[in-house]
Amino acid sequence: MKEIIRIAVQKSGRLSEDSLSLIKECGIKFYNGTGKLKSTAFNFPIEFLFLRDDDIPGYVADGVADLGIVGENELVEKDKQVETIKKLGFSKCRLSLAIPKGEEYPGISYFEGKNIATSYPNILNTYLKSRKVNASIHEISGSVEIAPSIGLAEGICDIVSSGSTLMMNGLKEVEEIFRSEAVLIGNPGMEEVKKSIVEKLLFRMNAVQQGKGNKYILLNAPNDSLEKIISLIPGMRSPTVLPLAEKGWSSVHSVLSEEQFWENIEELRQAGAEGILVIPIEKMVL
Ligand code: PRT
Ligand code: ZN
């Protein structure tokens, strides 16, 4: 039988779209009809399991899936024997403590002897211990933010992204306890044949990520400032310099990160660069 790997991704929720786009950007084609729990790629030895994110660390630890894409919050909370292979840079959020807006917050001692509602009892417990605070943890599985207004708890510990859910529920964020993003996880006991397929997948994911973080830049430069301009946009090995039809001018092509672009743009213009184009890169292999 031809060897194949299995990856567990969230069926529907905040991780789903970005997880599947990443896989598609790796050139992997598959059918993802609604309601499907399993699917096999047409052009890469990979099978997908569509699951609730809570179950993903467990499935990967048990080897039912070889790989999984899950938020670090879920991964740490579930505390399963899995390997974190790669940070994926999407679904970024934080896990924070919040209290009613009108309360004064003197510091972490506020929570001493209080009730805190959360869906992340393990992460919260570890945090409270590290801060030497004794508080009761009330585990609830959803709508944590309403707990203070219904008298269930004095504070909450929940995922925050923009902060608008807290605000809408009359709460304020007082401590950030954990930062999270989506990660690729793997079963630590994977066989060699499977590992080599994972390597191929990682090669593709890295090419996609590198491409996203970088831009292709083209500009026109007077020949007497080429040296300065090349020093500002050195590129992968070195920039391409081509003569323009107009004498004394060249076209310079290079690759740089978006941050480098914004940092260097003024200096590039001062050095005489003009007609600057910045183009997205789809894939990049170093
Ligand atoms: O059904 P299933 O169990 O698979 O999904 P789920 O409902 O448990 O999770 P889902 O899809 O909501 O989130 C999946 C993962 O996305 C989480 O485990 C986090 O790693 C990540 N993530 C990123 C978030 C958020 N941002 C987020 N904003 N998870 C939840 N939220 C919720 C939060 O719980 C709160 O209710 O959004 C609200 C806060 O958002 P703001 O923008 O108002 O601050
Ligand atoms: Zn969940």
Coordinates of N, CA, C and O and ligand atoms in Angstrom, one line a residue, residues 52-54 74, ligand 2:
R52 N -13.3 18.8 15.6 CA -13.4 19.9 16.5 C -12.0 20.2 17.0 O -11.2 19.2 17.2
D53 N -11.6 21.4 17.2 CA -10.2 21.7 17.5 C -9.8 21.1 18.9 O -8.7 20.7 19.1
D54 N -10.8 21.0 19.8 CA -10.5 20.4 21.1 C -10.0 18.9 21.0 O -9.2 18.5 21.8
E74 N -5.1 25.6 22.9 CA -5.7 24.3 23.0 C -4.7 23.2 23.2 O -4.9 22.3 24.0
Ligands
ZN2 ZN -13.2 24.0 20.5

